[in-house]
Tab-separated table of C-alpha atoms in Angstrom:
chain	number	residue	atom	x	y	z
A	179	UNK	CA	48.715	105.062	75.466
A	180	UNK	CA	46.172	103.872	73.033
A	181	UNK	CA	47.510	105.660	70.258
A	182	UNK	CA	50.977	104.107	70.887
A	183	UNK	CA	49.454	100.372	71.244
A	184	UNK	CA	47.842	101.446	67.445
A	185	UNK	CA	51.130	102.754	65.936
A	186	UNK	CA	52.646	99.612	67.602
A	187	UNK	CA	49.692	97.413	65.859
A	188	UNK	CA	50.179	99.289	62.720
A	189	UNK	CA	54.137	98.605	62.382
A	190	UNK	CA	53.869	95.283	63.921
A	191	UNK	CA	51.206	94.152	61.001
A	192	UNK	CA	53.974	95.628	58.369
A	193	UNK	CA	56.773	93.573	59.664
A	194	UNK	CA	54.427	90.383	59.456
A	195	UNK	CA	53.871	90.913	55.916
A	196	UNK	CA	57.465	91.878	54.970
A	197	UNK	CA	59.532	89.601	57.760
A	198	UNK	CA	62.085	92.137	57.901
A	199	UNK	CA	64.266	91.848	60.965
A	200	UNK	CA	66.180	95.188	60.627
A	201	UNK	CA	62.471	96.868	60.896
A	202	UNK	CA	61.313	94.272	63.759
A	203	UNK	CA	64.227	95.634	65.790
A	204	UNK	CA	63.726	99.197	65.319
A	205	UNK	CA	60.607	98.354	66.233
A	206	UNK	CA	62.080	96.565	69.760
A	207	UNK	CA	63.872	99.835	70.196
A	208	UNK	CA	61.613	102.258	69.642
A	209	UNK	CA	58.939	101.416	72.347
A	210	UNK	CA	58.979	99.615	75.599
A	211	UNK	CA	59.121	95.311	75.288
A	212	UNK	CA	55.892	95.156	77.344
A	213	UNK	CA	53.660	97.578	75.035
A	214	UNK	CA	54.875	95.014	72.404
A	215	UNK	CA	53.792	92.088	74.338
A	216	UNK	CA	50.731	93.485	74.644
A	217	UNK	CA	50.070	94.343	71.340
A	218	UNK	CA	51.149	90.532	70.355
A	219	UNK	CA	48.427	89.410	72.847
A	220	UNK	CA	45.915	91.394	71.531
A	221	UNK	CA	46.661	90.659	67.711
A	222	UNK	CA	46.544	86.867	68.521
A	223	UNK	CA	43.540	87.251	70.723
A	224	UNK	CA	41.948	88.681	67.331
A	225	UNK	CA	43.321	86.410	65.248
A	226	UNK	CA	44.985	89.053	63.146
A	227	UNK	CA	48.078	87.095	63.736
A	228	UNK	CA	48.068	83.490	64.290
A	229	UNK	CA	50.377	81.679	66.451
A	230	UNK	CA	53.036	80.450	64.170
A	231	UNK	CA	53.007	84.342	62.683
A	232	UNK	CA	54.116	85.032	66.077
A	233	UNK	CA	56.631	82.698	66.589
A	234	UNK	CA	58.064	83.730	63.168
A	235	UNK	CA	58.551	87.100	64.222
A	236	UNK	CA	60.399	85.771	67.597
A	237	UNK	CA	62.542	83.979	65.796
A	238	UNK	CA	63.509	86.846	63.576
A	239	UNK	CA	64.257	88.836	66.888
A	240	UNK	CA	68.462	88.485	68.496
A	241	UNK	CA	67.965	86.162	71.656
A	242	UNK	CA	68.143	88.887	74.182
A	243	UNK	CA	65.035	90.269	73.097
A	244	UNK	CA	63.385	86.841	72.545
A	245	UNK	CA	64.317	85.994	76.397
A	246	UNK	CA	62.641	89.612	77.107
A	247	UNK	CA	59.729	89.337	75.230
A	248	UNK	CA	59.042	85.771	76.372
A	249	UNK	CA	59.364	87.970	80.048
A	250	UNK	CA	56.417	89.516	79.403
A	251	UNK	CA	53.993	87.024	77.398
A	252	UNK	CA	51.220	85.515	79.456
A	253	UNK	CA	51.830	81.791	80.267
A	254	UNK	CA	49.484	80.773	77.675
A	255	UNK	CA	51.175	82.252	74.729
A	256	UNK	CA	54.766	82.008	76.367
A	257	UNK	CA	53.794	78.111	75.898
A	258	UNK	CA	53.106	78.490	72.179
A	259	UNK	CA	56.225	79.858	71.183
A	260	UNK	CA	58.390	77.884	73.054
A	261	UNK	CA	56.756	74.747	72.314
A	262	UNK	CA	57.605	75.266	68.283
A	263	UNK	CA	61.067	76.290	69.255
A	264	UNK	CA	63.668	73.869	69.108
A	265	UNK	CA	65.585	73.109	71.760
A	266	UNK	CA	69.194	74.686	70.443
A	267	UNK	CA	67.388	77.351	70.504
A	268	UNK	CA	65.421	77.796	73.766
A	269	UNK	CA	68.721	76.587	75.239
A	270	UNK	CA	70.103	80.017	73.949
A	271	UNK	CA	66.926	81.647	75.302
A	272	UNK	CA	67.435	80.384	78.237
A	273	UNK	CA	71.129	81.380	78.660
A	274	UNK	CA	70.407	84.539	78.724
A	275	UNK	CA	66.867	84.952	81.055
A	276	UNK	CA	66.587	86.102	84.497
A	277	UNK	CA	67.236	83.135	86.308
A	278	UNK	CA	63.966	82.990	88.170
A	279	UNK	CA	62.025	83.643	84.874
A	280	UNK	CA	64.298	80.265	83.256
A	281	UNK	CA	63.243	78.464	86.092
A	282	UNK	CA	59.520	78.852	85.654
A	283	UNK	CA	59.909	78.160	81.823
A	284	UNK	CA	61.561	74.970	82.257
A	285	UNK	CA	58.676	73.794	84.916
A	286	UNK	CA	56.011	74.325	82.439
A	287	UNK	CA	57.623	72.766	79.514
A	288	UNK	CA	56.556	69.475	78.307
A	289	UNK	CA	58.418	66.762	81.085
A	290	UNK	CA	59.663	65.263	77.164
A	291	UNK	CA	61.742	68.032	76.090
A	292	UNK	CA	62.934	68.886	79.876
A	293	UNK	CA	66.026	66.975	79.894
A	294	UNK	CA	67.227	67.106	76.253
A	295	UNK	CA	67.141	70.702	77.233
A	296	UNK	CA	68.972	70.600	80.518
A	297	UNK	CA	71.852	68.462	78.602
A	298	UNK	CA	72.169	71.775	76.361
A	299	UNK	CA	72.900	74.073	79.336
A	300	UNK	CA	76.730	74.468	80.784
A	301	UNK	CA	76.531	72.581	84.555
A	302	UNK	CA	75.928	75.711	86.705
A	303	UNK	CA	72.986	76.956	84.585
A	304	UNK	CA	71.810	73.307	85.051
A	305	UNK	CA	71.998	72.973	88.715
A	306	UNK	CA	70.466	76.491	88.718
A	307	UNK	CA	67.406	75.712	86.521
A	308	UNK	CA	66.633	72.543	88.623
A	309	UNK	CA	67.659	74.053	91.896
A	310	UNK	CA	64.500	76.799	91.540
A	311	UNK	CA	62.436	74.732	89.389
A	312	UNK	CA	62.174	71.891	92.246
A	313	UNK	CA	60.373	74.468	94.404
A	314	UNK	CA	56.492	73.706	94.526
A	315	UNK	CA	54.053	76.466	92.891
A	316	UNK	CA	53.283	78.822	94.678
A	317	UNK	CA	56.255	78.819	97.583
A	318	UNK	CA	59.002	81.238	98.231
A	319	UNK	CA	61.691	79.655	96.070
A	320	UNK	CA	59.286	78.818	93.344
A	321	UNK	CA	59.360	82.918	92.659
A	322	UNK	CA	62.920	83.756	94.001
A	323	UNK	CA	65.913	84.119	91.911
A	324	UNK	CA	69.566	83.343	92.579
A	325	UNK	CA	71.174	86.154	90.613
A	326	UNK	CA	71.878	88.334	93.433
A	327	UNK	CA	74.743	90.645	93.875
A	328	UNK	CA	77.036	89.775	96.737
A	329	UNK	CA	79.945	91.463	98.870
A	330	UNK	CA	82.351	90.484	101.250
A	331	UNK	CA	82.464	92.427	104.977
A	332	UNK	CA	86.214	92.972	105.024
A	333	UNK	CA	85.931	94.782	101.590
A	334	UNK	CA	86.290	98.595	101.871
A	335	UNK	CA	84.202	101.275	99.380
A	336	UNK	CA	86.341	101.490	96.060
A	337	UNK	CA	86.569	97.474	96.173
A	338	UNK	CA	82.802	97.310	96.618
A	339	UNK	CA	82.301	99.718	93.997
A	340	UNK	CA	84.242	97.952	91.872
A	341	UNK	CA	82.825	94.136	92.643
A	342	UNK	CA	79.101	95.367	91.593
A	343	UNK	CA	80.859	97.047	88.359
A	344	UNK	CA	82.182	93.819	87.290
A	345	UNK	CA	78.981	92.253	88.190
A	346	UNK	CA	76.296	94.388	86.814
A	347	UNK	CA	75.717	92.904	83.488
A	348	UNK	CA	74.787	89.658	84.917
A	349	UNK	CA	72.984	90.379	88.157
A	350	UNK	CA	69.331	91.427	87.971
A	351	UNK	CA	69.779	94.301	90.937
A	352	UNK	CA	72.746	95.762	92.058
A	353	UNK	CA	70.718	98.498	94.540
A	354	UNK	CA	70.651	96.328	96.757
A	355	UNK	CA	73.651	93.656	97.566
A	356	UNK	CA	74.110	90.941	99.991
A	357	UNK	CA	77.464	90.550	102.488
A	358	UNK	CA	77.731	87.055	102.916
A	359	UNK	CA	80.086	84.259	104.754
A	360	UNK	CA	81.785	81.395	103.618
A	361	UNK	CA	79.069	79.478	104.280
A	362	UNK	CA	76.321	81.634	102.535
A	363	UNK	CA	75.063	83.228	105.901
A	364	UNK	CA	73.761	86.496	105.287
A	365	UNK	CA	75.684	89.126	107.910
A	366	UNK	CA	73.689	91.852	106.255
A	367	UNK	CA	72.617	93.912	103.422
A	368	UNK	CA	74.318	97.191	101.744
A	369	UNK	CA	72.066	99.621	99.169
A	370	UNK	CA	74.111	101.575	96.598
A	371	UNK	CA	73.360	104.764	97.929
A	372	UNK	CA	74.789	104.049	101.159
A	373	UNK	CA	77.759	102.277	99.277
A	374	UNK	CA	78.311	105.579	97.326
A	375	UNK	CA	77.651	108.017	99.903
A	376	UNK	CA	80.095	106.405	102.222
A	377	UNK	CA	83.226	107.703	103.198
A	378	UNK	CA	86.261	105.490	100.864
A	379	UNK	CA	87.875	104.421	103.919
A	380	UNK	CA	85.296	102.623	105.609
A	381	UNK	CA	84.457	98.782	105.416
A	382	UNK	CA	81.354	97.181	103.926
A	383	UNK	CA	80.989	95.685	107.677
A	384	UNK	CA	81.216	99.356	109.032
A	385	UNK	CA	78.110	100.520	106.842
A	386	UNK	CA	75.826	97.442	105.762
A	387	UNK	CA	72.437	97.056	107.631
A	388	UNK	CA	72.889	94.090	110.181
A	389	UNK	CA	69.146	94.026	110.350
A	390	UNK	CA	67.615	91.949	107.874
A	391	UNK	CA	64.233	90.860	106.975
A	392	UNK	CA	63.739	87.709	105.230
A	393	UNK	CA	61.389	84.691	104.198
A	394	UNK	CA	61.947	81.115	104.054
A	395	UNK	CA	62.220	79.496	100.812
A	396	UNK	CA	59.552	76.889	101.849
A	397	UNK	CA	56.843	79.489	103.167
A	398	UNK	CA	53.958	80.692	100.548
A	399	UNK	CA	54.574	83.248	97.985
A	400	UNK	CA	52.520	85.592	99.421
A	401	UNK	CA	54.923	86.346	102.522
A	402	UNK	CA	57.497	87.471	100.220
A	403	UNK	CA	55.117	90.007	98.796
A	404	UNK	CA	53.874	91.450	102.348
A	405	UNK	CA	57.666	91.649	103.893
A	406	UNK	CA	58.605	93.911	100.518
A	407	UNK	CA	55.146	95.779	100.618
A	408	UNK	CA	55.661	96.174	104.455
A	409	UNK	CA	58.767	97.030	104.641
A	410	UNK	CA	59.311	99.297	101.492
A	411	UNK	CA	62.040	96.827	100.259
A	412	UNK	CA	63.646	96.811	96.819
A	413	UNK	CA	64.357	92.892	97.603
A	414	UNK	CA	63.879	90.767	100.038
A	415	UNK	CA	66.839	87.854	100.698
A	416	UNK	CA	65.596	84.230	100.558
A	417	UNK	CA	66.685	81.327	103.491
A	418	UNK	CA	66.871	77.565	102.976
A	419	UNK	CA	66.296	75.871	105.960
A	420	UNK	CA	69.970	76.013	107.577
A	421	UNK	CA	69.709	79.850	107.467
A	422	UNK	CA	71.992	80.512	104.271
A	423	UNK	CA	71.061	82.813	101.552
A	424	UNK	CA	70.069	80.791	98.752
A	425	UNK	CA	68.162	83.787	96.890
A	426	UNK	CA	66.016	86.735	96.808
A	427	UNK	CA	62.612	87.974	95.581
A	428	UNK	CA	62.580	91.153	93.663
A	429	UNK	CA	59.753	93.918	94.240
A	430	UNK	CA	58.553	93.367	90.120
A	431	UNK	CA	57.785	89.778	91.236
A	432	UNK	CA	56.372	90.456	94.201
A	433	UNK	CA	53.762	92.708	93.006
A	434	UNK	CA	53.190	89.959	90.408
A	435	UNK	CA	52.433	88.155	93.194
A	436	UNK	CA	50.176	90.394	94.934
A	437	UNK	CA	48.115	91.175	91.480
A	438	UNK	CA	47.980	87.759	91.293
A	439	UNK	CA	46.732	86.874	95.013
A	440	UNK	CA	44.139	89.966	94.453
A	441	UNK	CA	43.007	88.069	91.346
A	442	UNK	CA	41.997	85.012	92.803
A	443	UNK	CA	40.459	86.233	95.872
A	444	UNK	CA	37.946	88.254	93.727
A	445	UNK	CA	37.209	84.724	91.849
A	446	UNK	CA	36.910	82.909	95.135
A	447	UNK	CA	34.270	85.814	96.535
A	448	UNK	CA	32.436	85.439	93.488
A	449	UNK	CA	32.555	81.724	93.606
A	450	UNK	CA	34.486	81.354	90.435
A	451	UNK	CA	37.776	79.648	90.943
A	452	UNK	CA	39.494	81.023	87.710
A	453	UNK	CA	42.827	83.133	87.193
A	454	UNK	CA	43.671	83.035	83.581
A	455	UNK	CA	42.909	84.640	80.697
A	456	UNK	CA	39.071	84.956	80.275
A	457	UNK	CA	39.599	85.880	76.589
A	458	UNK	CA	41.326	82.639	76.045
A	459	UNK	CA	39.517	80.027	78.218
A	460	UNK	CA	37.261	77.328	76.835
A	461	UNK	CA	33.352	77.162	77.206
A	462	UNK	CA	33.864	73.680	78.947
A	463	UNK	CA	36.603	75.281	81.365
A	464	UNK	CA	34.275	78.031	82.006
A	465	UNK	CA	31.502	75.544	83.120
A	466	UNK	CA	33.332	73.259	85.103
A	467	UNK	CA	35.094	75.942	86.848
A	468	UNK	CA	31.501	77.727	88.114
A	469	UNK	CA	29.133	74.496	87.873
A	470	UNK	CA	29.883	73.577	91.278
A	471	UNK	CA	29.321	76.371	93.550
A	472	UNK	CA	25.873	77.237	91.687
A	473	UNK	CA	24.724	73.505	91.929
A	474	UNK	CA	25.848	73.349	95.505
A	475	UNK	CA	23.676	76.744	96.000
A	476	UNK	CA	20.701	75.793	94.515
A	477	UNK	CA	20.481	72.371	96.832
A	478	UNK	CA	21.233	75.494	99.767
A	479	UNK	CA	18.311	77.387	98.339
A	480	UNK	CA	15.985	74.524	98.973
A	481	UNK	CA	15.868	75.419	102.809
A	482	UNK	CA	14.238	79.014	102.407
A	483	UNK	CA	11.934	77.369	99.480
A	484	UNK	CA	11.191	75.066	102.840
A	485	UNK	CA	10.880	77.778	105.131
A	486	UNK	CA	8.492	79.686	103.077
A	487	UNK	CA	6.508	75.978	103.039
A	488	UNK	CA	6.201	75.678	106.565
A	489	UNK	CA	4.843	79.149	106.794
A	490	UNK	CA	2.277	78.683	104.187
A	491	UNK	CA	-0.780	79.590	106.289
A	492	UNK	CA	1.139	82.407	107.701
A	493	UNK	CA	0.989	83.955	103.974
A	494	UNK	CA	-2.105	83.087	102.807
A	495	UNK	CA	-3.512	85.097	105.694
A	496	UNK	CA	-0.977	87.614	105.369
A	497	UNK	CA	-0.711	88.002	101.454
A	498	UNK	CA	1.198	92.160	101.624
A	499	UNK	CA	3.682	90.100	103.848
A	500	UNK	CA	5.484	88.083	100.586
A	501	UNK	CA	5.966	91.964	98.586
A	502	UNK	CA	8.557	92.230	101.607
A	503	UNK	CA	10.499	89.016	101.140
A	504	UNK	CA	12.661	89.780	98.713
A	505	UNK	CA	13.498	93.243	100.218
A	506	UNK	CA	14.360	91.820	103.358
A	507	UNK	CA	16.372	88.649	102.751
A	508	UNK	CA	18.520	90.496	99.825
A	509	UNK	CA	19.679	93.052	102.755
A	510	UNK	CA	20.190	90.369	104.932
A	511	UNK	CA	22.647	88.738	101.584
A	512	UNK	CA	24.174	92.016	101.017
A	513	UNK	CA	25.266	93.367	104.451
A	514	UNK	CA	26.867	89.416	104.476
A	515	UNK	CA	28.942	90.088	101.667
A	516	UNK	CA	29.623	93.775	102.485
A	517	UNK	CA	31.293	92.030	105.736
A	518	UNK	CA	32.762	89.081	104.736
A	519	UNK	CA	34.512	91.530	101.680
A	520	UNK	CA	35.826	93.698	104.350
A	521	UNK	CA	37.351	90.669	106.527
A	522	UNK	CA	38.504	88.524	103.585
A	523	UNK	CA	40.777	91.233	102.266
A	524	UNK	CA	41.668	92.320	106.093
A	525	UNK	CA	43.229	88.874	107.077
A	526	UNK	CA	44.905	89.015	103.618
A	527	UNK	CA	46.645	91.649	103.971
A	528	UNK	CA	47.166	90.825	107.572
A	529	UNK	CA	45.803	94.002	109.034
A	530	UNK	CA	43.335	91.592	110.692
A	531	UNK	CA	44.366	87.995	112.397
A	532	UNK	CA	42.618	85.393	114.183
A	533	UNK	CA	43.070	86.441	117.889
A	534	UNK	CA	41.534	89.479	116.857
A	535	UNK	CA	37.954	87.659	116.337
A	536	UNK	CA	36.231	88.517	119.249
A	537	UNK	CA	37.195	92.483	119.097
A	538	UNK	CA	35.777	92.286	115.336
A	539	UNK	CA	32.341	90.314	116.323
A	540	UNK	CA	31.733	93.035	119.130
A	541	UNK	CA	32.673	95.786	116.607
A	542	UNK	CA	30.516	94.361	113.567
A	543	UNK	CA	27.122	94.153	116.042
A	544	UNK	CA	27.467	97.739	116.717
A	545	UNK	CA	28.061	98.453	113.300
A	546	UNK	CA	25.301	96.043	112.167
A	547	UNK	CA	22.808	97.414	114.991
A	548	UNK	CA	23.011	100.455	112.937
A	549	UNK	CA	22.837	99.510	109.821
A	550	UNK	CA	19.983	97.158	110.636
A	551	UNK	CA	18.038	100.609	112.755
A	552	UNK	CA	18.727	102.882	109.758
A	553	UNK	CA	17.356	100.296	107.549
A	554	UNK	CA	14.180	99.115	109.448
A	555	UNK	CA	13.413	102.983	109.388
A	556	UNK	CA	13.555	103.273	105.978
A	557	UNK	CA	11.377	99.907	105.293
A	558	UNK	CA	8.787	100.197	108.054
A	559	UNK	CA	7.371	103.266	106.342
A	560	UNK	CA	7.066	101.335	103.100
A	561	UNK	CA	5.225	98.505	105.962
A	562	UNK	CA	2.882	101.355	106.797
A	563	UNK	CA	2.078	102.214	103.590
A	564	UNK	CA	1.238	98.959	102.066
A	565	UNK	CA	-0.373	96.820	105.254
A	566	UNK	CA	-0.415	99.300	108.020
A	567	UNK	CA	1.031	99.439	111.553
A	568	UNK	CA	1.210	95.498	112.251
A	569	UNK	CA	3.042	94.885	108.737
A	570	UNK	CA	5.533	97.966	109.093
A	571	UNK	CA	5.856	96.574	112.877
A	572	UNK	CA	6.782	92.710	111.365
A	573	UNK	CA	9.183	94.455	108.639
A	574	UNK	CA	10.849	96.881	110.791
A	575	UNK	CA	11.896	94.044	113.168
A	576	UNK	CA	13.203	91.560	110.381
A	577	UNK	CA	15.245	93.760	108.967
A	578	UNK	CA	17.025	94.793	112.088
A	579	UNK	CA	17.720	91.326	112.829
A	580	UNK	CA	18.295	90.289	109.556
A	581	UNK	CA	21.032	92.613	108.956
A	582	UNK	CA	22.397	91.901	112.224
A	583	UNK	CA	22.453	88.148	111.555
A	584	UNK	CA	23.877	88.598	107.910
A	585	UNK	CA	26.508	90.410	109.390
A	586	UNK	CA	27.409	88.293	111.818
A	587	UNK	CA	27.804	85.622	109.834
A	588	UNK	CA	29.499	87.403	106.978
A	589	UNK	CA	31.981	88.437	109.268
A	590	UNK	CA	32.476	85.028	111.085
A	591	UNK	CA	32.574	83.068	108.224
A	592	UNK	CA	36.449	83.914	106.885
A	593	UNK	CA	37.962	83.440	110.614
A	594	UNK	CA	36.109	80.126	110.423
A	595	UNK	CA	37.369	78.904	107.163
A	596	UNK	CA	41.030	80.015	108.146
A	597	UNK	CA	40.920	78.094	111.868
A	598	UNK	CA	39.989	75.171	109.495
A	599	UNK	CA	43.073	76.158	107.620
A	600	UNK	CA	41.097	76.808	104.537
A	601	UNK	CA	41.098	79.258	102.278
A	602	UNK	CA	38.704	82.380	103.478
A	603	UNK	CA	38.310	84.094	100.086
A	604	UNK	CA	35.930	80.828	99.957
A	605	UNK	CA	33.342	82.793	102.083
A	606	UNK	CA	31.668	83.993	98.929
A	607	UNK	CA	28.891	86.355	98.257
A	608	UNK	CA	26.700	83.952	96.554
A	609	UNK	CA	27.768	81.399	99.803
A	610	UNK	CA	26.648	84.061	102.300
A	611	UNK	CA	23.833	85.501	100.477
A	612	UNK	CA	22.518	82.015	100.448
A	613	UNK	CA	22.896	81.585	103.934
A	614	UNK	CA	21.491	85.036	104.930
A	615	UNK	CA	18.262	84.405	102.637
A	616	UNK	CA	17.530	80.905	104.510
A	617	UNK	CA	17.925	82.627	107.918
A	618	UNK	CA	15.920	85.521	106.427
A	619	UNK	CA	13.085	83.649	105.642
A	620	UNK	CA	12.624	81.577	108.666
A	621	UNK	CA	12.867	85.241	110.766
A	622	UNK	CA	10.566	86.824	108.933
A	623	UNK	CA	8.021	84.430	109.029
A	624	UNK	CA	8.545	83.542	112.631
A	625	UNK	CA	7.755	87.202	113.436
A	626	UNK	CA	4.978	87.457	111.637
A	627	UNK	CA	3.125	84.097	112.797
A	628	UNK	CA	0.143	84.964	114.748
């Protein structure tokens, strides 16, 4: 794979010097459009070509392999091209795009050039592009598209066979088609290998699935992307609110989705809410996007720097007791974030949900009980070595509450956050840990206190 992004890099820089189009689409030919992406991304991320030697060589490619390339570019440079394109153009581009992808380059276009642009496209490619590009980010119809194959119930095999012929150069599936009424209703869905395996005499109504699965145009992204991962679906069909078909969500976009989702809950458990491109994001977005949270912490921090205050006499009479502080509030942090990792990604994927929070709480204090045991083992030896029996005694017992504690709330936290209808990937490790170390502190002092 390497070696092919290199001979890619190699041929790519050759064509830059030379502009030769005839080579450029050999080159489109040769390997796969995404590997070329790639390699674009990288050379511009290096600076080895600059943005206007990219959109030079995008302009030297035919528009079908502009649309496909722009497929595959990362927002960021998508919006570099296409903002030193003019609009003829991009109106070509867009003529020939996956509807869904047109869609989502329109809504990111400068609101200026949007309807100069629209006034280039034939009516029904207009109504299309505004039709998905009026969904809000992050919904259903905001990912759908509306180029779906369709059949009619009273059709029989050969006439099937032959609508998705006619129709396969402009649909973006044909596995999977759609029988529909006059009024857009879905009655059911037909795959091709049924369609071919089934005898010619029978009707599309005779064989189709009258079992659907489907998500509302107006729901969030995300359900689109569980009902295909769920159900093992090529595509799932889209509903407006009056129940008609008004498009469908391929699986390509739907994992999109789901890499996506997974990248932004691993910012929000970090405590970092960024998703783009870390190569290619500004110091001052950096800081403004993690200032918060670690400002917000250290104010948090302040009640274990008061705990350990209060207990001041308590340490200067017991000075082996502070080597243990550290230990004992970081495993109180870290079993948090252990368990608030676990449910965070357990009520995303919906494996876990919120009546289940009781059954979970009585499950995570066994768990924790052991953890906590297994640990206070370990640490009241290192208690008995350093202080003796009374300071491997104090030790032991913090940690098997701590842990139990941490847990707790590490596990409590997410269903919390989601009953307030907010987000629980916000139940961050550096939130819990600084939870579990104020806790910690006031425990372990308050055990230790003659």
């Amino acid at each position: 794979m390497i070696m092919k992004l290199q001979k890619i890099a190699l041929e790519l820089a050759a064509i830059n010097f030379n502009r030769d189009p005839l080579n450029l689409n050999q080159l489109m030919e040769q390997y796969p459009i995404a590997d070329i992406a790639q390699v674009f991304a990288e050379q511009l991320a290096n600076q080895t070509l600059s943005e206007e030697d990219v959109f030079e060589l995008v302009q030297l490619m035919p528009i079908a392999r502009q649309a496909a390339l722009l497929g595959y570019f990362s927002e960021p440079i998508r919006e570099k091209v296409v903002e030193r394109m003019p609009l003829e153009a991009l109106a070509k581009v867009l003529q020939v795009m996956p509807h869904d992808e047109r869609a989502d380059l329109y809504a990111h276009l400068d609101e200026t050039r949007q309807p100069p642009l629209l006034a280039l496209l034939d009516q029904q490619e207009r109504q299309d592009v505004q039709q998905l590009a009026a969904y809000p980010q992050g919904s259903v119809g905001s990912i759908m598209t509306t180029d779906y194959a369709t059949l009619n119930a009273d059709d029989d095999v050969p006439q099937a066979i032959a609508r998705l012929r006619e129709m396969a150069n402009e649909r973006e599936t044909i596995y999977q088609a759609y029988v529909i009424d006059k009024q857009n209703r879905l009655l059911g869905t037909l795959s091709l290998k049924d369609l071919v395996l089934a005898q010619p005499t029978s009707l599309v109504s005779d064989i189709m699935t009258k079992e659907t699965v489907f998500v509302r145009a107006d729901e969030d992204q995300e359900c689109a992307a569980q009902a295909i991962s769920k159900y093992d679906l090529l595509a799932v069909p889209v509903f407006d609110e009056q129940f008609r078909l008004v498009g469908i969500v391929t699986y390509d976009d739907a994992m999109d989705v789901a890499e996506q989702q997974a990248d932004m809950d691993f910012h929000k458990v970090a405590a970092v809410g960024f998703t783009g491109n870390l190569k290619e994001a500004s110091v001052w977005l950096m800081y403004k996007k993690r200032v918060f949270w670690l400002v917000l912490l250290v104010f948090g921090n302040l009640f274990s720097g008061a705990g350990i205050a209060y207990f001041e006499e308590t340490i200067q009479t017991y000075v082996a007791l502070v080597f243990f502080l550290p230990l004992l509030i970081d495993s109180g942090g870290n079993a948090g974030s252990q368990s608030a990792t676990l449910m965070v990604r357990a009520l995303a994927t919906g494996e876990v949900v919120m009546k289940d929070w009781l059954s979970m709480l009585v499950r995570e204090l066994g768990i924790a009980a052991l953890l906590g045991a297994t640990m206070a083992i370990a640490v009241s030896l290192l208690g008995f070595w350093r202080g003796g029996s009374d300071i491997a005694f104090v030790v032991a017992v913090t940690m098997q509450i701590v842990v139990i504690i941490g847990c707790i709330v590490g596990m409590l936290l997410p269903f919390i956050l989601n009953k307030f209808k907010l987000d629980p990937a916000s139940a961050s490790a550096p939130l819990i840990t600084t939870i579990a170390d104020s806790i910690g502190v006031i425990i372990y002092f308050s055990v230790s206190a003659p």
